[in-house]
Structures are given as structure tokens and as C-alpha cells.
GROMACS .gro file of C-alpha atoms in nm:
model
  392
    1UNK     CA    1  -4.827  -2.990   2.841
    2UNK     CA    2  -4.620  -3.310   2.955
    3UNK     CA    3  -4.860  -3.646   2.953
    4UNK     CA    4  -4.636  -3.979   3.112
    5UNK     CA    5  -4.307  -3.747   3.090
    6UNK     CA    6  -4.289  -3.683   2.730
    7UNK     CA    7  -4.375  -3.342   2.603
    8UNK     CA    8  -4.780  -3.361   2.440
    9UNK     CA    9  -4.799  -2.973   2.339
   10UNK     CA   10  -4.751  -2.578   2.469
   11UNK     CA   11  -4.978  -2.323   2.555
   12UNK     CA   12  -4.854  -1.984   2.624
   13UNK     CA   13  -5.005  -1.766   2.869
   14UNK     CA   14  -5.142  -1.520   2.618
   15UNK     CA   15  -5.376  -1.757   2.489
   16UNK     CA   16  -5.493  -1.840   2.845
   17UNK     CA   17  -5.509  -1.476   2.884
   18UNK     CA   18  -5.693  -1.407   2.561
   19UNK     CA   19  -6.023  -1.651   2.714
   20UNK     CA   20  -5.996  -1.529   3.082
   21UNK     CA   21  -5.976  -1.164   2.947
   22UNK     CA   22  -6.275  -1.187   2.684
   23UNK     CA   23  -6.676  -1.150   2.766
   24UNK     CA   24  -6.816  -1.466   2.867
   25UNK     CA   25  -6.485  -1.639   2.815
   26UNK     CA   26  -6.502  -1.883   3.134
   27UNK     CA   27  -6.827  -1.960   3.100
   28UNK     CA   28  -6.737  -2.059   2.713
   29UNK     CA   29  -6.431  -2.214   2.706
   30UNK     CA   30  -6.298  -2.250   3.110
   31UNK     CA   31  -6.478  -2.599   3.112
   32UNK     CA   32  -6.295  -2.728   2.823
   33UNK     CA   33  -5.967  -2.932   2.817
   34UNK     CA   34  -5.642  -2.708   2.793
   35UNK     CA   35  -5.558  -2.965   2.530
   36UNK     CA   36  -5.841  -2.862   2.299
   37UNK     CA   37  -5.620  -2.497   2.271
   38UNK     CA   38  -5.274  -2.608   2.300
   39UNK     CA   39  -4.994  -2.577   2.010
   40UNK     CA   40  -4.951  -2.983   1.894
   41UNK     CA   41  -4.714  -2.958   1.723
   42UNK     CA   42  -4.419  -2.766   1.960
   43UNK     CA   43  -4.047  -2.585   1.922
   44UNK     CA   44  -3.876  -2.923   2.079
   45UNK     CA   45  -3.504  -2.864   2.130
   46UNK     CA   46  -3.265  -3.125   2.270
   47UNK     CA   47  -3.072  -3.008   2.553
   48UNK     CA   48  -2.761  -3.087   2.419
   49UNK     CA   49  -2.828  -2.871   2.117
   50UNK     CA   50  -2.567  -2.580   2.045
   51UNK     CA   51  -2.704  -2.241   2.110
   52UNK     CA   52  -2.659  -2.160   1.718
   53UNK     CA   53  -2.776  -2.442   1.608
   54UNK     CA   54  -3.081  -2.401   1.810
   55UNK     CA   55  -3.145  -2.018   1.705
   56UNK     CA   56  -3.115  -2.127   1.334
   57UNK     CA   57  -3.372  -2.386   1.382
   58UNK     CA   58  -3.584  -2.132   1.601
   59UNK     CA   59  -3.624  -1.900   1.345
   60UNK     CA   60  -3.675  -2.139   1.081
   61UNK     CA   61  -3.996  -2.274   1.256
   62UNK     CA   62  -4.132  -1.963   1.524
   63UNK     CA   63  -4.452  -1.757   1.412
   64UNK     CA   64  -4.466  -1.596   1.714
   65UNK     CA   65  -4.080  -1.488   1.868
   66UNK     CA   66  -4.217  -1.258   2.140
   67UNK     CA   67  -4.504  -1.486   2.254
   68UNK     CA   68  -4.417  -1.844   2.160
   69UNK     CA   69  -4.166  -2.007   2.364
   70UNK     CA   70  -3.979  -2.346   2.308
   71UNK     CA   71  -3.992  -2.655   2.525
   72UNK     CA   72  -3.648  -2.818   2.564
   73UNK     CA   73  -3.617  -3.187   2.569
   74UNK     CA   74  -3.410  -3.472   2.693
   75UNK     CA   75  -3.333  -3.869   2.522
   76UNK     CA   76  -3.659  -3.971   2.337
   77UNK     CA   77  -3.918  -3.641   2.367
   78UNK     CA   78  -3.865  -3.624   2.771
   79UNK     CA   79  -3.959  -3.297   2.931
   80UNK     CA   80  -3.657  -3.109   3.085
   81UNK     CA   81  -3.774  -2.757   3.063
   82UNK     CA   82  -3.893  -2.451   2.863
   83UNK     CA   83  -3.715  -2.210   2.673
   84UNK     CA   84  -3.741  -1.818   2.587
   85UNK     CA   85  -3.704  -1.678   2.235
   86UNK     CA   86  -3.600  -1.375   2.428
   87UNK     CA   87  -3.344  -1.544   2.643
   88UNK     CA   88  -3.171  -1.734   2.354
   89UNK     CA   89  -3.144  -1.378   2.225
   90UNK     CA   90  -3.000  -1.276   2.510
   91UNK     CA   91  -2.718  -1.536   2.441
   92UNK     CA   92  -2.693  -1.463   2.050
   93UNK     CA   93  -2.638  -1.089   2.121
   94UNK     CA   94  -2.356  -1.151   2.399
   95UNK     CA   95  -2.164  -1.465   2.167
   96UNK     CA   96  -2.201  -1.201   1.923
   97UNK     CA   97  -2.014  -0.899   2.099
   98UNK     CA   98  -1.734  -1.149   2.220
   99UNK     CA   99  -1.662  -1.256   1.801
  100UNK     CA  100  -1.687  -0.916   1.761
  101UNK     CA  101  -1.425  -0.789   2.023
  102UNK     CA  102  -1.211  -1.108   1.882
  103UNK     CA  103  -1.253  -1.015   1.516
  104UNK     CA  104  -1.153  -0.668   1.594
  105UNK     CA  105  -0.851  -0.804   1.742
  106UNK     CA  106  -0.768  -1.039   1.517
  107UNK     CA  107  -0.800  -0.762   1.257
  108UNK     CA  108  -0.552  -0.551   1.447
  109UNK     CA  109  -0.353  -0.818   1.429
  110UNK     CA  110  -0.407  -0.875   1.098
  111UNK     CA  111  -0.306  -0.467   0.995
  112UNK     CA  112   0.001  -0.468   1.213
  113UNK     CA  113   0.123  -0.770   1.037
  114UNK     CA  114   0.053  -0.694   0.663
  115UNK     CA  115   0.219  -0.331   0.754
  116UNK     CA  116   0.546  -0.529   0.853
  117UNK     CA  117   0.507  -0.766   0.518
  118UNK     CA  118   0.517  -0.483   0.321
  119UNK     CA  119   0.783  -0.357   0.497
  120UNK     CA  120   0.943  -0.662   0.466
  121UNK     CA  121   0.860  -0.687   0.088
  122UNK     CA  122   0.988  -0.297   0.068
  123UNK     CA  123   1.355  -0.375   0.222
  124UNK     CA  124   1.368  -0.710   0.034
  125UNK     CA  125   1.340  -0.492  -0.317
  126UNK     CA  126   1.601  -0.273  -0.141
  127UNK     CA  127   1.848  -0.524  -0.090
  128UNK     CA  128   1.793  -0.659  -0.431
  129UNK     CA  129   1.881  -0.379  -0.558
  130UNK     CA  130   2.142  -0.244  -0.321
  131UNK     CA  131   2.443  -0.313  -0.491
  132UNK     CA  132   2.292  -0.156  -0.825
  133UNK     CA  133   2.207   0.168  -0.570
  134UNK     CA  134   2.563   0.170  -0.389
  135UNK     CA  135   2.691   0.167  -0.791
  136UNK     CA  136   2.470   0.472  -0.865
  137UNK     CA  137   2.616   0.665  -0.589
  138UNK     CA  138   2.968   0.547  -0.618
  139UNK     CA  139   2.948   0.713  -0.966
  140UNK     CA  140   2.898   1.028  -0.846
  141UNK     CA  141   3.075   1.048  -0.572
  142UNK     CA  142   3.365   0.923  -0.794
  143UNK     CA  143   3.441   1.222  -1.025
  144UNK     CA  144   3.326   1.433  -0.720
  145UNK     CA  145   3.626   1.316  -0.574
  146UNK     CA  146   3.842   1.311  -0.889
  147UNK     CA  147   3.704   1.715  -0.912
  148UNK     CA  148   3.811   1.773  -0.577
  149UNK     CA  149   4.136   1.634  -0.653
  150UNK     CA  150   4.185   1.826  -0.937
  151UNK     CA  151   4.092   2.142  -0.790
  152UNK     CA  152   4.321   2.106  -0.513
  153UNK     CA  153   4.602   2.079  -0.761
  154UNK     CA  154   4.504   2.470  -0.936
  155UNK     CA  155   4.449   2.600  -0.624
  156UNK     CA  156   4.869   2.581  -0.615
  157UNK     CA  157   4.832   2.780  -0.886
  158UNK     CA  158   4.612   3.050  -0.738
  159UNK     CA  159   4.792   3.058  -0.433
  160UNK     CA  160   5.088   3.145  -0.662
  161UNK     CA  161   4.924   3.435  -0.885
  162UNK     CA  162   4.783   3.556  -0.537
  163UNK     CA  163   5.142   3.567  -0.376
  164UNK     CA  164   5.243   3.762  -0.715
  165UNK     CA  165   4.985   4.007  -0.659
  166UNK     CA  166   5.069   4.066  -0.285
  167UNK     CA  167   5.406   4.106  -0.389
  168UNK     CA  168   5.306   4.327  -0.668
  169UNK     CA  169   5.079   4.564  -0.425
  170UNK     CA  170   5.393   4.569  -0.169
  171UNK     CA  171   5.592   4.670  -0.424
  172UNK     CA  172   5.378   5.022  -0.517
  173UNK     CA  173   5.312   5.063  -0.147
  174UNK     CA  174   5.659   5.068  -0.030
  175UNK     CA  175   5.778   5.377   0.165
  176UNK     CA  176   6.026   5.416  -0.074
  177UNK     CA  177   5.934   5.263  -0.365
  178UNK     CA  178   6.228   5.125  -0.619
  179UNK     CA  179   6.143   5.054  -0.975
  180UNK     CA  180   6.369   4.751  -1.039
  181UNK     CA  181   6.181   4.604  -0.800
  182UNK     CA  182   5.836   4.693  -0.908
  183UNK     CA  183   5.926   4.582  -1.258
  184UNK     CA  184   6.006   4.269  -1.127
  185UNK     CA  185   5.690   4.267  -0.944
  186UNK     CA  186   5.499   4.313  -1.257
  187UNK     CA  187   5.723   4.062  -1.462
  188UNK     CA  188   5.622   3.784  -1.190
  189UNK     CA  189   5.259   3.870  -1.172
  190UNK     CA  190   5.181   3.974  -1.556
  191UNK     CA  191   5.379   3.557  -1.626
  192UNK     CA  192   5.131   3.382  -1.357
  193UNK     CA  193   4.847   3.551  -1.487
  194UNK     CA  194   4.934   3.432  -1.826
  195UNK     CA  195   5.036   3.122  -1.695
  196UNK     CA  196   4.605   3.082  -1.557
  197UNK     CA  197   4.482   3.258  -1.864
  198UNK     CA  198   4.628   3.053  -2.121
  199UNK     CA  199   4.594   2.756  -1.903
  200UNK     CA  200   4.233   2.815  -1.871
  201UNK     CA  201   4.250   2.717  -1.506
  202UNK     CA  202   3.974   2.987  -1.446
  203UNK     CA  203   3.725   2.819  -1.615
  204UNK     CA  204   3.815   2.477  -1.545
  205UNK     CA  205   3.790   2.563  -1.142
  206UNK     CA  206   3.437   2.672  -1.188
  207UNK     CA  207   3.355   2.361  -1.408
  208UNK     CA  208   3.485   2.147  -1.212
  209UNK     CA  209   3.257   2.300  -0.904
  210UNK     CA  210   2.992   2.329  -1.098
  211UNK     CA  211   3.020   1.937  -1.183
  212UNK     CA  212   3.076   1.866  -0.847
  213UNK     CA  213   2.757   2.029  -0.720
  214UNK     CA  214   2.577   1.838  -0.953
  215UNK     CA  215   2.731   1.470  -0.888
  216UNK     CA  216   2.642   1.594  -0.453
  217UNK     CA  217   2.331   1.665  -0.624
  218UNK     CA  218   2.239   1.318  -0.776
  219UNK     CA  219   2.359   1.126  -0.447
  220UNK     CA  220   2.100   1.349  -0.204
  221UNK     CA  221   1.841   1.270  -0.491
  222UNK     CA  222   1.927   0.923  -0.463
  223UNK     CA  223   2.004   0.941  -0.081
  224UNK     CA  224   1.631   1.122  -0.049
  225UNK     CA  225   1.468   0.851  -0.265
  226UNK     CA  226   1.588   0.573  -0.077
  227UNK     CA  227   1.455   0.710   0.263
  228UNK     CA  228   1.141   0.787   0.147
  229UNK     CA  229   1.091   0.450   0.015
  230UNK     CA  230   1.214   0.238   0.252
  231UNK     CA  231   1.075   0.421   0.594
  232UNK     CA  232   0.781   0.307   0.782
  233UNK     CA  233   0.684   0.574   1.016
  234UNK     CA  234   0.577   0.761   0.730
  235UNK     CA  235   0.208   0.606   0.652
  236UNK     CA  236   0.010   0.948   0.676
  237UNK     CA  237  -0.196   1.070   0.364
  238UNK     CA  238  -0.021   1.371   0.219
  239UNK     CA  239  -0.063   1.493  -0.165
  240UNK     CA  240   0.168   1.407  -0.388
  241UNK     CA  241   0.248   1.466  -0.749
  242UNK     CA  242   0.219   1.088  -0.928
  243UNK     CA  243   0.477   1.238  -1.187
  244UNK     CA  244   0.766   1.295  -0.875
  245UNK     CA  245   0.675   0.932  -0.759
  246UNK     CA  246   0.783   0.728  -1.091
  247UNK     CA  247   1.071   1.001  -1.140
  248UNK     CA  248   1.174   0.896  -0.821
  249UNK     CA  249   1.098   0.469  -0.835
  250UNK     CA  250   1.306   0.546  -1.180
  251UNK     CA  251   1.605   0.648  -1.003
  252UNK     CA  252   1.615   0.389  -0.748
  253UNK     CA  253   1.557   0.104  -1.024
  254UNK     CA  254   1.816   0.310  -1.212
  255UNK     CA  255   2.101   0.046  -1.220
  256UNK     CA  256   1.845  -0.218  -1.332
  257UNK     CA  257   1.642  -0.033  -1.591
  258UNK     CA  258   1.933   0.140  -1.747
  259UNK     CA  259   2.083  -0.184  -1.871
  260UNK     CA  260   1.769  -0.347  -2.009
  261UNK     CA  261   1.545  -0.039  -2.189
  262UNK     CA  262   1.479   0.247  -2.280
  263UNK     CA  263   1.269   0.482  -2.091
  264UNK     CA  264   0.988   0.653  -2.197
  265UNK     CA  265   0.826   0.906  -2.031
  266UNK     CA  266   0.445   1.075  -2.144
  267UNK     CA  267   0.348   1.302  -1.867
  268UNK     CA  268   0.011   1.502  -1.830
  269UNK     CA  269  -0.025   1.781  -1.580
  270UNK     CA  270  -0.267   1.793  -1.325
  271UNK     CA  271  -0.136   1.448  -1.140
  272UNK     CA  272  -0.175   1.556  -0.771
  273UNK     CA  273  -0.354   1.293  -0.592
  274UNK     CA  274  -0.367   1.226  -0.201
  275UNK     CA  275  -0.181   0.910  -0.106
  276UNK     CA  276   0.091   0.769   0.086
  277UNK     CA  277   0.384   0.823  -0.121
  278UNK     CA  278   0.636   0.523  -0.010
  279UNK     CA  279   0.408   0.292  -0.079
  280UNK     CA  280   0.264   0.412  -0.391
  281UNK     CA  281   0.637   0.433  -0.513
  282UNK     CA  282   0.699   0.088  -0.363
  283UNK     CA  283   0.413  -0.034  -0.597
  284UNK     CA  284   0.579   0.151  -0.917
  285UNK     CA  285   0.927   0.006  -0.896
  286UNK     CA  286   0.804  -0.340  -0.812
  287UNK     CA  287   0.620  -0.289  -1.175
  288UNK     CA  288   0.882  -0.104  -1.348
  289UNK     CA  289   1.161  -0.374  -1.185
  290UNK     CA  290   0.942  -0.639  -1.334
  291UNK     CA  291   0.897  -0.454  -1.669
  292UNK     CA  292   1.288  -0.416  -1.715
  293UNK     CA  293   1.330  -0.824  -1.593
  294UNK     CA  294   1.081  -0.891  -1.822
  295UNK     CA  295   1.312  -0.794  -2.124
  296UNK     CA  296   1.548  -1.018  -2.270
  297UNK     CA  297   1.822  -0.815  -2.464
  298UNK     CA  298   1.742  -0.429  -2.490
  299UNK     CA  299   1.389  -0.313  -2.516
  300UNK     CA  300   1.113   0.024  -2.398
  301UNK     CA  301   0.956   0.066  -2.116
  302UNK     CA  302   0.675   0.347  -2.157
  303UNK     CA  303   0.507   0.555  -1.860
  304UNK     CA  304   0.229   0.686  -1.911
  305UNK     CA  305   0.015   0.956  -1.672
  306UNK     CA  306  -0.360   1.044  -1.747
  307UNK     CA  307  -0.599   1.223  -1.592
  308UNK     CA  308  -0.965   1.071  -1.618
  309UNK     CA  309  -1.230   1.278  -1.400
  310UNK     CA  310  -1.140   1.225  -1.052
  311UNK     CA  311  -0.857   0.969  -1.070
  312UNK     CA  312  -0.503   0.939  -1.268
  313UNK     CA  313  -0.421   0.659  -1.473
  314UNK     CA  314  -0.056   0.528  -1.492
  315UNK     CA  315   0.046   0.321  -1.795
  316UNK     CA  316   0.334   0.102  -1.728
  317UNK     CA  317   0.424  -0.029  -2.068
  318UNK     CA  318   0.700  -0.296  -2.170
  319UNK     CA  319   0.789  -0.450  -2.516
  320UNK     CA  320   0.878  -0.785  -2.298
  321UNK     CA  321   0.856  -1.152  -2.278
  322UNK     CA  322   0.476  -1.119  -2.228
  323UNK     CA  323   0.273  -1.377  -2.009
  324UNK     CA  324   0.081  -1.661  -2.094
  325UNK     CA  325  -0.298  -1.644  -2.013
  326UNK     CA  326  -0.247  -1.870  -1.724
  327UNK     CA  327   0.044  -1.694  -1.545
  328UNK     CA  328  -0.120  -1.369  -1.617
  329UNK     CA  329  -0.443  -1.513  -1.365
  330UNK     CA  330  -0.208  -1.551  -1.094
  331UNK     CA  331   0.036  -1.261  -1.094
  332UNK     CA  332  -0.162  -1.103  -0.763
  333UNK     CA  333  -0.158  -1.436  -0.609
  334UNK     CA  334   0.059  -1.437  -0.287
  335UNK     CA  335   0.401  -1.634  -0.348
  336UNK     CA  336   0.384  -1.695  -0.715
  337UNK     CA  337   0.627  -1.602  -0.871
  338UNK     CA  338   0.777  -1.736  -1.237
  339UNK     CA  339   1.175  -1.593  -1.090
  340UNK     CA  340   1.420  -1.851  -1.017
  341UNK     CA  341   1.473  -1.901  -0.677
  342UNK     CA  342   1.652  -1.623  -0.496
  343UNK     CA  343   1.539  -1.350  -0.686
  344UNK     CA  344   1.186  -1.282  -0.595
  345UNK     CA  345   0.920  -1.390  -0.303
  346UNK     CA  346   0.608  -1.381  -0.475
  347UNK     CA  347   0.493  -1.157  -0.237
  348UNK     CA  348   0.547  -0.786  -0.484
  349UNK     CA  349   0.300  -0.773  -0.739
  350UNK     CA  350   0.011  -0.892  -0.435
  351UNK     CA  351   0.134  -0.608  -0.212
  352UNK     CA  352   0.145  -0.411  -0.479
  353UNK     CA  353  -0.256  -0.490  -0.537
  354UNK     CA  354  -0.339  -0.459  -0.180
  355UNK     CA  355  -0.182  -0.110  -0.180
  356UNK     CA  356  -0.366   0.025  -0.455
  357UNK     CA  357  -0.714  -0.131  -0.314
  358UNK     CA  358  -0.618   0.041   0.033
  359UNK     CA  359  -0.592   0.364  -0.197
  360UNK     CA  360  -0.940   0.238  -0.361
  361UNK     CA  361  -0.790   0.249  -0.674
  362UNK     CA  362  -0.769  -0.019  -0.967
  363UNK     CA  363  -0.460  -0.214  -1.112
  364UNK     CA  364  -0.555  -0.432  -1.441
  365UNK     CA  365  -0.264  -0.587  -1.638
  366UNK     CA  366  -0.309  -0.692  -2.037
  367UNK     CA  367  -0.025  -0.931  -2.204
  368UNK     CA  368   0.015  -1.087  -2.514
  369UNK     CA  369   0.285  -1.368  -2.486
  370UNK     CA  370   0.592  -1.293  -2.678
  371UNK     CA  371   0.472  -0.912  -2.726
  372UNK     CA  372   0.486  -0.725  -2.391
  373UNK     CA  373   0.279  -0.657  -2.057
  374UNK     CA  374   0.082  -0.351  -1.959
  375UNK     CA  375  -0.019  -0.271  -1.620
  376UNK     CA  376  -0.264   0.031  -1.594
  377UNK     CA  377  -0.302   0.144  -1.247
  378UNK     CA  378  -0.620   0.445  -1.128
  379UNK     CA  379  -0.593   0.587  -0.813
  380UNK     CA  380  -0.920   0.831  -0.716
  381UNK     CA  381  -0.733   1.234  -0.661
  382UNK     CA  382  -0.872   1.195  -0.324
  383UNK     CA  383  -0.970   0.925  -0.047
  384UNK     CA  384  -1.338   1.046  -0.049
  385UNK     CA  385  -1.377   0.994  -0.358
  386UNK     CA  386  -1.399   0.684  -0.556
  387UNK     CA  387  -1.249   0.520  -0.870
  388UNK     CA  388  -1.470   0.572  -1.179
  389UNK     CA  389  -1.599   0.258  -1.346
  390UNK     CA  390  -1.506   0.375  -1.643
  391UNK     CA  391  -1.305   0.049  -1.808
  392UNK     CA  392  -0.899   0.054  -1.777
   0.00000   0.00000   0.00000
């Protein structure tokens, strides 16, 4: 209803409908002024209103979204046109499928680039540590060599007794065989046997294998450890034994741990839970790094593994420096870090708490200043399960 160009009132066509439709209703009502049944007091929406903004106020102030309609108005109340409920719906609902198309993007986005910063965060722990790594192998591989070495120096010796005993065999096998030489034969053999026996070059040869299986074993441990923490293909659930995973961040943070603590290790059975393994073992030497930095001369560093209904606790346990209450509010925080600069991103301990939340699990940490830091970490024994809110 529009009176000198300014907007006086609506009336939808259901309420003309309702008195056209009813008994008697022209002869009742058809005579009166459509003002006398219109709505005075009208949705008015400026043209120039955003389409939000003008949904918000729409449902604020509509009784009646499928039959009341808005009028839309120009400068000071000036009729420009009429409005559907339906129509601005229309709008909402297709805004709202393009944000969501570019928030699942952007979330794509988002995944693809917090898998490369903890990728990033993974080989920048790595090359921390690399020297310390390249020591632990170089250890091994040195008395390997020094074995070898040493072996290849008896095996004159063998070669030796084993000429003696050809010579010896030739000797008894001869067409016609002569005794001065076949007691000469025996002389030479019976003094290089000797020569081993007492010598004990037997039994050194099969230590010095036996050591030099294990060193070969140590660097494929350590080899082995250091692919599966530092590849990124490898992002699949799997099952994996919690107790292999710190045995195996242990040995990569060997060369730092070693020199600051002892380790202590109180393992319960039953620690199979499904995960992905390099990043769960990223997570526990970023902690047990931290736990071994943490500690000033020489100190402990207790693990602890629990089983608690459907999830596994892991007690990381230092007698450190500790943390104020302040520092200990912002150890998840991204970039904050209390390491001088060079030595740490800030970025560890908040991957670290992503990681377990991706595995729905729980990290808390407890510190008294001066005393030591705990972290306690629950992951559920599988994804469809969730953590118990049992207190950690």
C-alpha cells in the first residue's frame, strides 16, 4: 500500500483470499477500505541493505516467512519494490554453498600445509640432531671396521694351518708315500695348530663376527628408525606397539639423552594401539629431547606405559629445571619457545598437541619449578573409539 510514494502498509494476498473465499465475505467486508486490513506496521528494507544483513533483520521481525513478504525501500520510506522471504532464501542457501565450497578448500589447503609443517618440524629435529645420529652410527661402524681388520689379519693364519693340512693329506695320499716326508707333514701341521690353539685365534674369529653382526645390527636399527621417522608418504593408520615407538624415539635421541640422564623404562603389556607411527614417535622424542634439555648436569628421565580401559597412558617423567606457572600455559602455543635462538622453532611441543588431538587422544603436562616436568599423554587403542574422561 504506497500513499504519495512512501510505503503506508502490506497486505498479502492470503488475507484478500481469506474474505473473497469465506461465506458472505464480499458482501461483509468487499466495501471496506483495504487499509482497514492491511499490516501498518511493514518488513521495510533499504535497497542498499546487504543480503545478510537483511535476512538477520527478517527473521528477527517475520511472523509469517511463507506468507508475509517484505517491501523494499529507497531514501526516506520511498517505494521501490517488494520482496520474498522465499527468494532471499533462495540467495542465503546459494552464498551459503559457495562459503562452503571455499571453506572446503581453504581447509584442503589448510591439511596440505600443516602436513608439510610437521614435516618441516620432523626434519628440523632431524637435523638437530644429525650430528649426534651420524656419531651413533660412526660408533658402530667403527669397531665393525676395526673387527674386520682384525679378522683379515687371522685369516693369514688359517690360510696357513689350511696349507699344512693340504700338505699333510698329500703327504698320506702319495702314490708312494715316504715317511720323512709325512713326519714333516705332521711336524708343520701339529706346530700351526698349536700355533691357533694356544693363540686362541678360534675363538677370537667368531667373537669378533659375532661383534660385528651386532655393531651392523645397531646401525640398521638406527638406519630403520630414522626412515620411519622422518618419511612422509607413510600417514596410513596401522597398529603399533607404543612400547617399540619410545624404544625407537630413544635411539634416535640417543646421543642427546645419553649425556644428560638416566633412562628409565616401566613397561606394561597390552600397548597395541592403532596410529600413525612416525608421527606418534615424532611427538615422543620432541618430549623426551625436551626432557633431557631440560636437565642441567645429570639427572632421570622415567617412561612410563599404562593401560586404562580403552586407551594407553605414557608418562614422560624428568627430574628437570621445571617450568614456571606462566611458561607452563604456553608450552602448546605456536612459536614459543624459552631455547635460545637457533635451537628450537617453537613450533614442537604444538605439533606435538595437534598430533595427539588428530589421534583424539589427550596430552596434559604438570611442573613444579625447580623439581621436574611430567607430560602424560592417552591415546584411545583404536580411532573409533574415544579417550576416557577419566582425569590424567
Amino acid at each position: 500500500m504506497v500513499t504519495a510514494g512512501q510505503v503506508a502498509g502490506t497486505i498479502s494476498r492470503y488475507a484478500i483470499m481469506r474474505i473473497f473465499l469465506q461465506s458472505y465475505g464480499r458482501e461483509i467486508y468487499g466495501s471496506r477500505p483495504v487499509g482497514d486490513f492491511m499490516n501498518k506496521e511493514p518488513l521495510l528494507i533499504d535497497i542498499n541493505t546487504d543480503i545478510e544483513e537483511a535476512s538477520r533483520y527478517v527473521h528477527a521481525h517475520i511472523d509469517n516467512p511463507i506468507t508475509e513478504d517484505f517491501v523494499i525501500i529507497t531514501g526516506e520510506n520511498q517505494y521501490y519494490g517488494m520482496g520474498m522471504v522465499l527468494s532471499l532464501l533462495e540467495l542465503l542457501e546459494k552464498r551459503a554453498e559457495i562459503r562452503n565450497r571455499a571453506l572446503q578448500t581453504a581447509n584442503h589447503r589448510l591439511k596440505s600445509s600443516q602436513a608439510h609443517l610437521i614435516q618441516s618440524e620432523k626434519m628440523a629435529s632431524l637435523g638437530q640432531m644429525v650430528a649426534g645420529v651420524a656419531h651413533e652410527i660412526n660408533t658402530p661402524l667403527g669397531y665393525v671396521q676395526s673387527n674386520v681388520e682384525l679378522a683379515a689379519s687371522l685369516q693369514e693364519h688359517i690360510e696357513q694351518l689350511t696349507q699344512s693340512n693340504q700338505a699333510l693329506v698329500a703327504a698320506l695320499l702319495a702314490d708312494e708315500p715316504n715317511d720323512e716326508t709325512i713326519t714333516q707333514a705332521i711336524s708343520v701341521n701339529a706346530a700351526s695348530i698349536n700355533e691357533t690353539v694356544d693363540q686362541g685365534m678360534i675363538e677370537d674369529l667368531r667373537t669378533l663376527v659375532a661383534d660385528s653382526l651386532h655393531g651392523l645390527d645397531q646401525i640398521g636399527e638406527l638406519v630403520g628408525n630414522l626412515k620411519n621417522f622422518a618419511r612422509i608418504d607413510h600417514i596410513k593408520m596401522s597398529e603399533v606397539d607404543l612400547n617399540d615407538c619410545i624404544d625407537s624415539a630413544l635411539n634416535i635421541g640417543r646421543n642427546i639423552i645419553k649425556q644428560k640422564a638416566q633412562v628409565i623404562k616401566d613397561y606394561q603389556d597390552g600397548t597395541v594401539i592403532e596410529c600413525v607411527s612416525s608421527q606418534i614417535n615424532q611427538v615422543l622424542l620432541n618430549i623426551l629431547t625436551n626432557a633431557a634439555q631440560a636437565i642441567d648436569n645429570w639427572g632421570k628421565i622415567k617412561v612410563k606405559t599404562r593401560v586404562r580401559n580403552d586407551c594407553v597412558d605414557i608418562h614422560i617423567l624428568d627430574n628437570g629445571r621445571g617450568m614456571p606457572e606462566a611458561v607452563r600455559k604456553k608450552i602448546f602455543d605456536p612459536f614459543f619457545t624459552t631455547k635460545k635462538v637457533g635451537e628450537g622453532t617453537g613450533l614442537g611441543l604444538s605439533i606435538s598437541y595437534q598430533i595427539i588431538q588428530q589421534h583424539k587422544g589427550v596430552i596434559n603436562v604438570r611442573s613444579v619449578e625447580g623439581k621436574g616436568t611430567e607430560f602424560v599423554i592417552r591415546l584411545p587403542k583404536t580411532q573409533s573409539s574415544q579417550s576416557t574422561e577419566e582425569p590424567i
